[in-house]
PDB file of C-alpha atoms in Angstrom:
ATOM      1  CA  MET A   1      92.911 106.164  96.452  1.00 45.00           C
ATOM      2  CA  ARG A   2      95.804 107.376  99.222  1.00 48.00           C
ATOM      3  CA  LEU A   3      92.746 110.418  99.170  1.00 45.00           C
ATOM      4  CA  ALA A   4      89.876 107.807 100.102  1.00 47.00           C
ATOM      5  CA  GLY A   5      92.341 107.018 102.443  1.00 48.00           C
ATOM      6  CA  LYS A   6      92.869 109.475 104.615  1.00 45.00           C
ATOM      7  CA  ILE A   7      89.128 110.438 104.600  1.00 41.00           C
ATOM      8  CA  LEU A   8      88.431 106.522 105.799  1.00 41.00           C
ATOM      9  CA  THR A   9      90.662 106.779 108.707  1.00 42.00           C
ATOM     10  CA  LEU A  10      89.247 110.377 109.294  1.00 40.00           C
ATOM     11  CA  ALA A  11      86.143 109.711 109.694  1.00 40.00           C
ATOM     12  CA  ALA A  12      86.807 106.451 111.968  1.00 42.00           C
ATOM     13  CA  SER A  13      88.931 108.770 114.315  1.00 44.00           C
ATOM     14  CA  THR A  14      86.660 111.614 114.315  1.00 43.00           C
ATOM     15  CA  LEU A  15      83.357 109.706 113.871  1.00 43.00           C
ATOM     16  CA  GLY A  16      83.498 106.473 115.704  1.00 49.00           C
ATOM     17  CA  VAL A  17      81.678 103.526 115.302  1.00 46.00           C
ATOM     18  CA  GLY A  18      78.942 105.027 113.305  1.00 46.00           C
ATOM     19  CA  GLY A  19      80.704 107.573 111.391  1.00 45.00           C
ATOM     20  CA  LEU A  20      82.725 104.395 109.798  1.00 39.00           C
ATOM     21  CA  ALA A  21      79.683 102.179 108.994  1.00 42.00           C
ATOM     22  CA  LEU A  22      78.879 104.875 106.581  1.00 38.00           C
ATOM     23  CA  ALA A  23      82.158 106.069 105.696  1.00 39.00           C
ATOM     24  CA  ALA A  24      82.091 102.536 104.729  1.00 41.00           C
ATOM     25  CA  LEU A  25      78.828 102.400 102.551  1.00 42.00           C
ATOM     26  CA  ALA A  26      80.234 105.766 100.666  1.00 44.00           C
ATOM     27  CA  THR A  27      82.815 103.717  99.105  1.00 42.00           C
ATOM     28  CA  PRO A  28      81.619 102.491  95.114  1.00 47.00           C
ATOM     29  CA  ALA A  29      82.119  98.188  95.487  1.00 53.00           C
ATOM     30  CA  LEU A  30      83.829  96.875  91.720  1.00 53.00           C
ATOM     31  CA  ALA A  31      81.683  94.513  90.354  1.00 57.00           C
ATOM     32  CA  ALA A  32      82.969  89.967  90.951  1.00 59.00           C
ATOM     33  CA  ASP A  33      84.127  90.027  87.694  1.00 60.00           C
ATOM     34  CA  THR A  34      85.650  93.790  86.233  1.00 63.00           C
ATOM     35  CA  PRO A  35      88.907  93.247  85.665  1.00 66.00           C
ATOM     36  CA  ILE A  36      91.236  95.460  88.239  1.00 75.00           C
ATOM     37  CA  ALA A  37      94.260  96.432  85.975  1.00 81.00           C
ATOM     38  CA  PRO A  38      93.703 100.021  87.100  1.00 83.00           C
ATOM     39  CA  TYR A  39      96.644 101.484  84.466  1.00 87.00           C
ATOM     40  CA  ALA A  40      95.958 100.166  81.807  1.00 93.00           C
ATOM     41  CA  GLN A  41      93.949 101.054  78.423  1.00 95.00           C
ATOM     42  CA  ALA A  42      92.031  97.777  78.109  1.00 96.00           C
ATOM     43  CA  ALA A  43      93.266  93.997  79.033  1.00 96.00           C
ATOM     44  CA  ALA A  44      90.675  90.829  79.198  1.00 96.00           C
ATOM     45  CA  GLN A  45      91.632  86.903  79.874  1.00 97.00           C
ATOM     46  CA  VAL A  46      90.830  85.053  77.073  1.00 98.00           C
ATOM     47  CA  ASN A  47      89.339  81.536  76.801  1.00 98.00           C
ATOM     48  CA  ALA A  48      90.488  78.992  74.496  1.00 98.00           C
ATOM     49  CA  ASN A  49      87.184  79.277  72.323  1.00 98.00           C
ATOM     50  CA  GLY A  50      87.807  83.447  72.130  1.00 98.00           C
ATOM     51  CA  THR A  51      84.956  83.982  74.898  1.00 98.00           C
ATOM     52  CA  ILE A  52      85.719  86.575  76.815  1.00 97.00           C
ATOM     53  CA  ALA A  53      86.193  85.626  80.341  1.00 95.00           C
ATOM     54  CA  ASN A  54      86.479  89.223  81.547  1.00 94.00           C
ATOM     55  CA  SER A  55      88.155  92.233  80.201  1.00 95.00           C
ATOM     56  CA  LYS A  56      88.242  96.045  81.050  1.00 95.00           C
ATOM     57  CA  ASN A  57      87.662  98.590  78.174  1.00 96.00           C
ATOM     58  CA  VAL A  58      87.414  94.727  74.926  1.00 97.00           C
ATOM     59  CA  THR A  59      84.019  95.347  73.398  1.00 96.00           C
ATOM     60  CA  GLN A  60      84.795  91.940  71.542  1.00 97.00           C
ATOM     61  CA  VAL A  61      87.097  88.704  70.382  1.00 98.00           C
ATOM     62  CA  ALA A  62      86.552  86.990  66.760  1.00 97.00           C
ATOM     63  CA  LYS A  63      88.021  83.683  66.947  1.00 98.00           C
ATOM     64  CA  VAL A  64      88.938  84.355  62.615  1.00 97.00           C
ATOM     65  CA  GLY A  65      91.122  80.824  62.731  1.00 97.00           C
ATOM     66  CA  THR A  66      92.673  78.144  64.831  1.00 98.00           C
ATOM     67  CA  GLY A  67      94.739  80.219  67.069  1.00 98.00           C
ATOM     68  CA  LYS A  68      94.174  83.301  65.740  1.00 98.00           C
ATOM     69  CA  TYR A  69      92.017  86.039  67.734  1.00 98.00           C
ATOM     70  CA  CYS A  70      91.168  88.915  67.161  1.00 98.00           C
ATOM     71  CA  VAL A  71      90.704  91.490  70.706  1.00 98.00           C
ATOM     72  CA  GLN A  72      88.253  94.060  68.886  1.00 97.00           C
ATOM     73  CA  LEU A  73      89.345  97.685  71.676  1.00 97.00           C
ATOM     74  CA  HIS A  74      86.622  99.653  72.931  1.00 96.00           C
ATOM     75  CA  SER A  75      86.390 103.199  69.979  1.00 96.00           C
ATOM     76  CA  ASP A  76      89.152 105.784  72.218  1.00 95.00           C
ATOM     77  CA  ILE A  77      91.445 103.153  72.788  1.00 96.00           C
ATOM     78  CA  SER A  78      93.997 103.388  69.554  1.00 96.00           C
ATOM     79  CA  ALA A  79      95.114  99.286  68.062  1.00 95.00           C
ATOM     80  CA  ALA A  80      97.104 101.315  66.379  1.00 94.00           C
ATOM     81  CA  ARG A  81      99.311 102.630  68.191  1.00 95.00           C
ATOM     82  CA  ALA A  82      98.929 100.242  71.393  1.00 94.00           C
ATOM     83  CA  VAL A  83     101.585  98.122  72.631  1.00 96.00           C
ATOM     84  CA  PRO A  84     100.143  94.895  73.595  1.00 97.00           C
ATOM     85  CA  ILE A  85     101.686  92.842  76.026  1.00 97.00           C
ATOM     86  CA  ALA A  86      99.887  88.826  75.536  1.00 98.00           C
ATOM     87  CA  THR A  87     101.033  86.411  77.509  1.00 97.00           C
ATOM     88  CA  LEU A  88      99.393  82.495  77.543  1.00 97.00           C
ATOM     89  CA  ARG A  89      96.900  80.847  80.299  1.00 97.00           C
ATOM     90  CA  SER A  90      98.974  78.472  82.968  1.00 95.00           C
ATOM     91  CA  SER A  91      95.871  76.129  81.446  1.00 94.00           C
ATOM     92  CA  ALA A  92      97.114  76.411  77.987  1.00 96.00           C
ATOM     93  CA  ASP A  93      99.926  73.238  77.494  1.00 94.00           C
ATOM     94  CA  TRP A  94     103.549  74.408  78.357  1.00 93.00           C
ATOM     95  CA  ARG A  95     104.694  73.970  74.630  1.00 94.00           C
ATOM     96  CA  SER A  96     102.572  76.697  72.992  1.00 96.00           C
ATOM     97  CA  GLU A  97     104.065  79.863  72.186  1.00 97.00           C
ATOM     98  CA  ILE A  98     102.227  83.383  71.360  1.00 98.00           C
ATOM     99  CA  TYR A  99     102.538  86.814  68.879  1.00 97.00           C
ATOM    100  CA  THR A 100     101.008  89.793  68.870  1.00 97.00           C
ATOM    101  CA  ASN A 101     100.541  92.282  66.371  1.00 95.00           C
ATOM    102  CA  VAL A 102      98.680  95.806  66.094  1.00 93.00           C
ATOM    103  CA  GLU A 103      98.339  95.377  61.720  1.00 88.00           C
ATOM    104  CA  SER A 104      96.405  91.860  60.024  1.00 89.00           C
ATOM    105  CA  SER A 105      94.899  91.458  57.168  1.00 92.00           C
ATOM    106  CA  SER A 106      93.460  88.734  59.234  1.00 91.00           C
ATOM    107  CA  CYS A 107      91.612  91.008  61.502  1.00 95.00           C
ATOM    108  CA  SER A 108      90.627  93.628  58.198  1.00 93.00           C
ATOM    109  CA  SER A 109      87.049  92.710  58.975  1.00 93.00           C
ATOM    110  CA  HIS A 110      87.768  93.585  62.625  1.00 93.00           C
ATOM    111  CA  PRO A 111      88.252  96.829  63.073  1.00 93.00           C
ATOM    112  CA  ASN A 112      90.840  98.386  65.641  1.00 96.00           C
ATOM    113  CA  SER A 113      91.914  95.210  66.476  1.00 97.00           C
ATOM    114  CA  VAL A 114      94.842  93.748  68.086  1.00 97.00           C
ATOM    115  CA  PHE A 115      95.237  90.833  66.492  1.00 97.00           C
ATOM    116  CA  VAL A 116      96.456  87.865  68.289  1.00 98.00           C
ATOM    117  CA  TYR A 117      98.435  84.554  67.506  1.00 97.00           C
ATOM    118  CA  THR A 118      98.348  81.492  69.505  1.00 98.00           C
ATOM    119  CA  GLY A 119     101.234  77.985  68.389  1.00 97.00           C
ATOM    120  CA  LYS A 120     102.031  74.853  69.771  1.00 96.00           C
ATOM    121  CA  ASN A 121     105.666  73.474  68.760  1.00 93.00           C
ATOM    122  CA  GLY A 122     105.174  75.867  65.838  1.00 93.00           C
ATOM    123  CA  GLU A 123     101.815  74.739  64.453  1.00 96.00           C
ATOM    124  CA  ALA A 124      98.677  77.185  65.051  1.00 97.00           C
ATOM    125  CA  ALA A 125      96.916  75.923  68.525  1.00 98.00           C
ATOM    126  CA  ASP A 126      93.558  77.498  70.344  1.00 98.00           C
ATOM    127  CA  GLU A 127      95.091  78.191  73.567  1.00 98.00           C
ATOM    128  CA  PRO A 128      94.018  80.888  76.472  1.00 98.00           C
ATOM    129  CA  PHE A 129      95.366  84.026  77.463  1.00 98.00           C
ATOM    130  CA  PHE A 130      95.152  87.632  78.249  1.00 97.00           C
ATOM    131  CA  LEU A 131      96.301  90.939  77.115  1.00 97.00           C
ATOM    132  CA  LEU A 132      96.977  93.831  78.372  1.00 97.00           C
ATOM    133  CA  ILE A 133      97.328  97.349  76.599  1.00 97.00           C
ATOM    134  CA  PRO A 134      99.722  99.515  79.149  1.00 95.00           C
TER     135      PRO A 134
END
């Protein structure tokens, strides 16, 4: 990214406004729903019903029970070797909890998945969450 900034600065100083417009056209744009997680292998924003709001290298989320989610990773990423980090989204109930596991019998029919469990007051509950695989 630093190199791109230096090229753009060089273009602005040597080519003038017309050259700057051309340099801006050459800069790739991110899709509006692409999460910005440049140092993450995988990331997802998951709704309480198990649908994906947006993600990077997450192929699907299977809601296998109340508060139980199998987050399937792209085949280039090993769920067994992952160190998942999960947090509840701000719309979750304030009394909620979240846990992750890379080995779970709940995800046996969903290969290469990270298991996420959400609950409230010690009981299973559907809650929205973020998952990050650094």
